[in-house]
Structures are given as C-alpha cells and as structure tokens.
Amino acid sequence: MSLTALLVPTYRNMLRTLNGLLDKAERDAPDRAESLLSARLAPDMFPLAAQLRFAAYQAQEATFRLRGIEIPASVLAVAAEGRNAEAEPGSLADARHRIEAALSHVDGLGEDALDAGATLPITIELPGGMTFDMTGQAFARDWALPQFYFHVVTAYAILRNNGIAIGKGDYVPHMFAYLRPEPVSRP
C-alpha cells in the first residue's frame, strides 16, 4: 500500500471523526461544551484544546515531511497553539477551523503525493535533545500515525470521561460504509 493510500484516507476519516465528536459534545452539553476544551485526563496531560490542535497539526506535518517540503509557519503555529492551549484554549469554533484547515489540506493532495517520500530521510528532533533518524516509510508507520491516533483517541477519551455520550461507532463512523446489509428474512 502506498503512503498516500494509507495516510490520506486515515487523516480524512479521523479528522471527520473529531468534528463528529465535537458535534455530539455541543448537542449533549451545550451549556458546558466550550469549557470542555480545558478538560484533561490527568494533571500532566494537555487539555482537549491541545489534543484537537495537535491532531490537526500532525495530519498536515506528515504530508510536508514526506514531500520534503519545509513545514509552513501557519502549520507550525497550530502546534504552538496546542502547546499553549492550557493558557489559551480558544473556542470550539477555533478548534473546528483548525480541523477544517487540516481536512482541506489533506483533501488537496494528489493521488500519489506522498509516495516518493517512502525513502526520504526524515529527522525528528524533540525537546531535550532526542533525535530520531528514519526513512519516510518508518516515519509514517512508527511516528506519524501513532502520534496522530494518540491525539484523536485522547480527545475521544476526554469527552467520554466528561460525560459526552459517545462510543465506538462515534470513533469509527467511516466503518459503516463497509457494513454488510442484514439478510432479508423470507417467510
């Protein structure tokens, strides 16, 4: 499977999932939906506002790295907003804007846009001096997808932990496209 065929539908599906989860939060808890942006699972974890921004950032970050293109300042700003979300969580409209921008970016990629990146050397430099060197394929498999899913599932868990009535079907609604129809019973 090509990197584009793997990553683009994955990012598209899960970014739409985030929008759906926010829809449910606004429907189920309209009086406290905005305050959920400051909710977190543990004191040392980032709040929901950060999880949403990091997911939107990472869906875009990977596509630039795998094309050998410098990550634009506007995309880096989304990650910075995530790191600052405790002090400035923003609004649900802000979060939705970040998710929609990521969706628009992903939707604008060509059908083989990321494939040549499989053999590109990718370097990840983390705070504290840790540096990882890998190929684009290893980056997609071992870094990009796990990081992205971590933030999506953490957003889901924060909402669920705060009483929003969501379940597995809300996390993977794209799977219903594959649902086998029930057999027609015959008398």
Short mmCIF file of C-alpha atoms in Angstrom, two decimals:
data_model
loop_
_atom_site.label_atom_id
_atom_site.label_comp_id
_atom_site.label_asym_id
_atom_site.label_seq_id
_atom_site.Cartn_x
_atom_site.Cartn_y
_atom_site.Cartn_z
CA MET A 1 0.00 0.00 0.00
CA SER A 2 1.32 3.42 -0.88
CA LEU A 3 1.88 6.10 1.75
CA THR A 4 -0.74 8.32 0.13
CA ALA A 5 -3.32 5.50 0.07
CA LEU A 6 -2.63 4.83 3.74
CA LEU A 7 -2.30 8.30 5.22
CA VAL A 8 -4.74 10.49 3.31
CA PRO A 9 -7.89 8.40 3.97
CA THR A 10 -6.79 7.83 7.56
CA TYR A 11 -6.34 11.53 8.23
CA ARG A 12 -9.56 12.36 6.41
CA ASN A 13 -11.61 9.79 8.34
CA MET A 14 -10.26 10.66 11.75
CA LEU A 15 -10.40 14.44 11.29
CA ARG A 16 -14.06 13.99 10.36
CA THR A 17 -14.40 11.86 13.49
CA LEU A 18 -13.12 14.78 15.57
CA ASN A 19 -15.75 17.04 14.01
CA GLY A 20 -18.41 14.46 14.82
CA LEU A 21 -17.24 14.20 18.42
CA LEU A 22 -17.42 17.98 18.78
CA ASP A 23 -20.92 17.92 17.27
CA LYS A 24 -22.00 15.45 19.94
CA ALA A 25 -20.39 17.49 22.71
CA GLU A 26 -22.28 20.58 21.57
CA ARG A 27 -25.56 18.65 21.34
CA ASP A 28 -25.17 16.71 24.60
CA ALA A 29 -23.72 19.51 26.72
CA PRO A 30 -24.43 22.87 25.08
CA ASP A 31 -24.01 24.71 28.38
CA ARG A 32 -20.52 23.35 29.01
CA ALA A 33 -19.19 22.40 25.57
CA GLU A 34 -16.75 25.34 25.46
CA SER A 35 -15.41 24.54 28.94
CA LEU A 36 -14.60 21.00 27.80
CA LEU A 37 -11.68 22.49 25.85
CA SER A 38 -9.86 22.83 29.19
CA ALA A 39 -10.65 19.28 30.32
CA ARG A 40 -7.87 16.72 30.54
CA LEU A 41 -7.42 13.11 31.59
CA ALA A 42 -4.54 13.69 34.00
CA PRO A 43 -2.95 16.78 35.52
CA ASP A 44 0.23 16.38 33.47
CA MET A 45 -1.55 15.88 30.12
CA PHE A 46 -2.55 18.50 27.61
CA PRO A 47 -6.24 19.54 27.58
CA LEU A 48 -8.77 18.79 24.86
CA ALA A 49 -7.99 22.05 23.04
CA ALA A 50 -4.39 20.89 22.62
CA GLN A 51 -5.33 17.38 21.53
CA LEU A 52 -7.52 18.79 18.75
CA ARG A 53 -4.81 21.16 17.55
CA PHE A 54 -2.08 18.52 17.70
CA ALA A 55 -4.19 16.13 15.61
CA ALA A 56 -4.81 18.87 13.04
CA TYR A 57 -1.12 19.75 13.04
CA GLN A 58 0.14 16.20 12.70
CA ALA A 59 -2.13 15.38 9.78
CA GLN A 60 -0.50 18.24 7.92
CA GLU A 61 3.05 17.93 9.27
CA ALA A 62 3.49 14.42 7.89
CA THR A 63 2.39 15.45 4.42
CA PHE A 64 5.03 18.17 4.27
CA ARG A 65 7.82 15.99 5.66
CA LEU A 66 7.01 13.17 3.23
CA ARG A 67 7.21 15.58 0.30
CA GLY A 68 10.49 17.06 1.52
CA ILE A 69 8.84 20.46 1.98
CA GLU A 70 9.53 22.76 4.90
CA ILE A 71 6.54 22.91 7.25
CA PRO A 72 4.87 26.31 6.75
CA ALA A 73 4.79 28.79 9.61
CA SER A 74 0.99 28.69 9.57
CA VAL A 75 1.05 24.95 10.28
CA LEU A 76 3.78 25.27 12.92
CA ALA A 77 1.56 27.89 14.58
CA VAL A 78 -1.14 25.24 15.11
CA ALA A 79 1.34 23.12 17.09
CA ALA A 80 2.35 26.20 19.09
CA GLU A 81 -1.32 26.88 19.85
CA GLY A 82 -1.58 23.31 21.11
CA ARG A 83 1.38 23.73 23.45
CA ASN A 84 -0.21 26.95 24.75
CA ALA A 85 -3.77 25.59 24.98
CA GLU A 86 -3.76 25.45 28.76
CA ALA A 87 -3.40 29.23 28.95
CA GLU A 88 -5.43 29.95 25.80
CA PRO A 89 -7.82 27.11 24.91
CA GLY A 90 -9.62 29.18 22.30
CA SER A 91 -13.16 28.28 21.28
CA LEU A 92 -14.84 25.31 19.66
CA ALA A 93 -15.07 27.42 16.52
CA ASP A 94 -11.28 27.86 16.63
CA ALA A 95 -10.78 24.12 17.04
CA ARG A 96 -13.16 23.36 14.18
CA HIS A 97 -11.32 25.88 11.99
CA ARG A 98 -8.02 24.05 12.64
CA ILE A 99 -9.62 20.68 11.86
CA GLU A 100 -11.25 22.02 8.67
CA ALA A 101 -7.97 23.56 7.54
CA ALA A 102 -6.24 20.20 8.01
CA LEU A 103 -9.03 18.43 6.12
CA SER A 104 -8.81 20.93 3.29
CA HIS A 105 -5.05 20.44 3.10
CA VAL A 106 -5.31 16.64 3.06
CA ASP A 107 -8.14 16.74 0.52
CA GLY A 108 -5.97 18.87 -1.76
CA LEU A 109 -3.20 16.29 -2.07
CA GLY A 110 -2.80 14.38 -5.31
CA GLU A 111 -3.37 10.63 -5.52
CA ASP A 112 0.36 9.83 -5.21
CA ALA A 113 1.54 12.98 -3.42
CA LEU A 114 3.29 11.21 -0.55
CA ASP A 115 4.56 8.06 -2.24
CA ALA A 116 8.01 9.30 -3.21
CA GLY A 117 8.58 10.14 0.47
CA ALA A 118 8.87 6.48 1.47
CA THR A 119 12.64 6.53 1.05
CA LEU A 120 13.28 10.13 2.12
CA PRO A 121 15.45 10.54 5.21
CA ILE A 122 13.28 12.03 7.97
CA THR A 123 14.69 13.50 11.18
CA ILE A 124 12.56 14.18 14.23
CA GLU A 125 14.16 16.46 16.82
CA LEU A 126 12.42 16.57 20.18
CA PRO A 127 12.92 18.92 23.10
CA GLY A 128 15.53 17.59 25.48
CA GLY A 129 17.93 16.67 22.71
CA MET A 130 16.41 13.42 21.44
CA THR A 131 16.77 13.00 17.69
CA PHE A 132 15.31 10.20 15.58
CA ASP A 133 16.54 9.40 12.07
CA MET A 134 14.37 7.19 9.86
CA THR A 135 13.03 6.70 6.38
CA GLY A 136 9.74 8.20 5.29
CA GLN A 137 8.11 4.78 5.45
CA ALA A 138 9.30 4.25 9.03
CA PHE A 139 8.24 7.80 9.89
CA ALA A 140 4.71 7.20 8.58
CA ARG A 141 4.37 3.82 10.31
CA ASP A 142 6.21 4.42 13.58
CA TRP A 143 5.75 8.14 14.23
CA ALA A 144 3.14 9.94 12.14
CA LEU A 145 0.24 7.52 12.53
CA PRO A 146 0.82 6.65 16.21
CA GLN A 147 1.18 10.33 17.15
CA PHE A 148 -1.94 11.29 15.21
CA TYR A 149 -4.05 8.46 16.65
CA PHE A 150 -2.80 9.24 20.16
CA HIS A 151 -4.25 12.74 20.00
CA VAL A 152 -7.50 11.65 18.35
CA VAL A 153 -8.13 8.89 20.90
CA THR A 154 -7.14 11.19 23.77
CA ALA A 155 -9.68 13.78 22.57
CA TYR A 156 -12.28 10.99 22.45
CA ALA A 157 -11.34 9.83 25.96
CA ILE A 158 -11.50 13.35 27.41
CA LEU A 159 -15.00 13.86 26.01
CA ARG A 160 -16.15 10.41 27.14
CA ASN A 161 -14.65 10.96 30.59
CA ASN A 162 -16.61 14.20 30.83
CA GLY A 163 -19.98 12.59 30.24
CA ILE A 164 -20.39 13.01 26.49
CA ALA A 165 -22.40 10.01 25.24
CA ILE A 166 -20.00 8.68 22.64
CA GLY A 167 -18.96 5.14 21.81
CA LYS A 168 -17.03 3.09 19.28
CA GLY A 169 -19.45 3.99 16.48
CA ASP A 170 -18.66 7.67 17.05
CA TYR A 171 -14.93 6.93 16.91
CA VAL A 172 -15.02 4.98 13.65
CA PRO A 173 -18.17 6.15 11.82
CA HIS A 174 -16.44 5.61 8.48
CA MET A 175 -16.68 1.86 9.11
CA PHE A 176 -20.43 1.91 8.49
CA ALA A 177 -19.66 2.23 4.78
CA TYR A 178 -18.43 -1.39 4.96
CA LEU A 179 -21.36 -2.75 6.96
CA ARG A 180 -22.83 -5.86 5.42
CA PRO A 181 -26.57 -5.49 4.96
CA GLU A 182 -28.72 -7.74 7.07
CA PRO A 183 -30.08 -10.68 5.15
CA VAL A 184 -33.66 -10.40 4.07
CA SER A 185 -35.74 -12.87 6.01
CA ARG A 186 -38.06 -14.98 3.93
CA PRO A 187 -41.39 -16.23 5.20
#
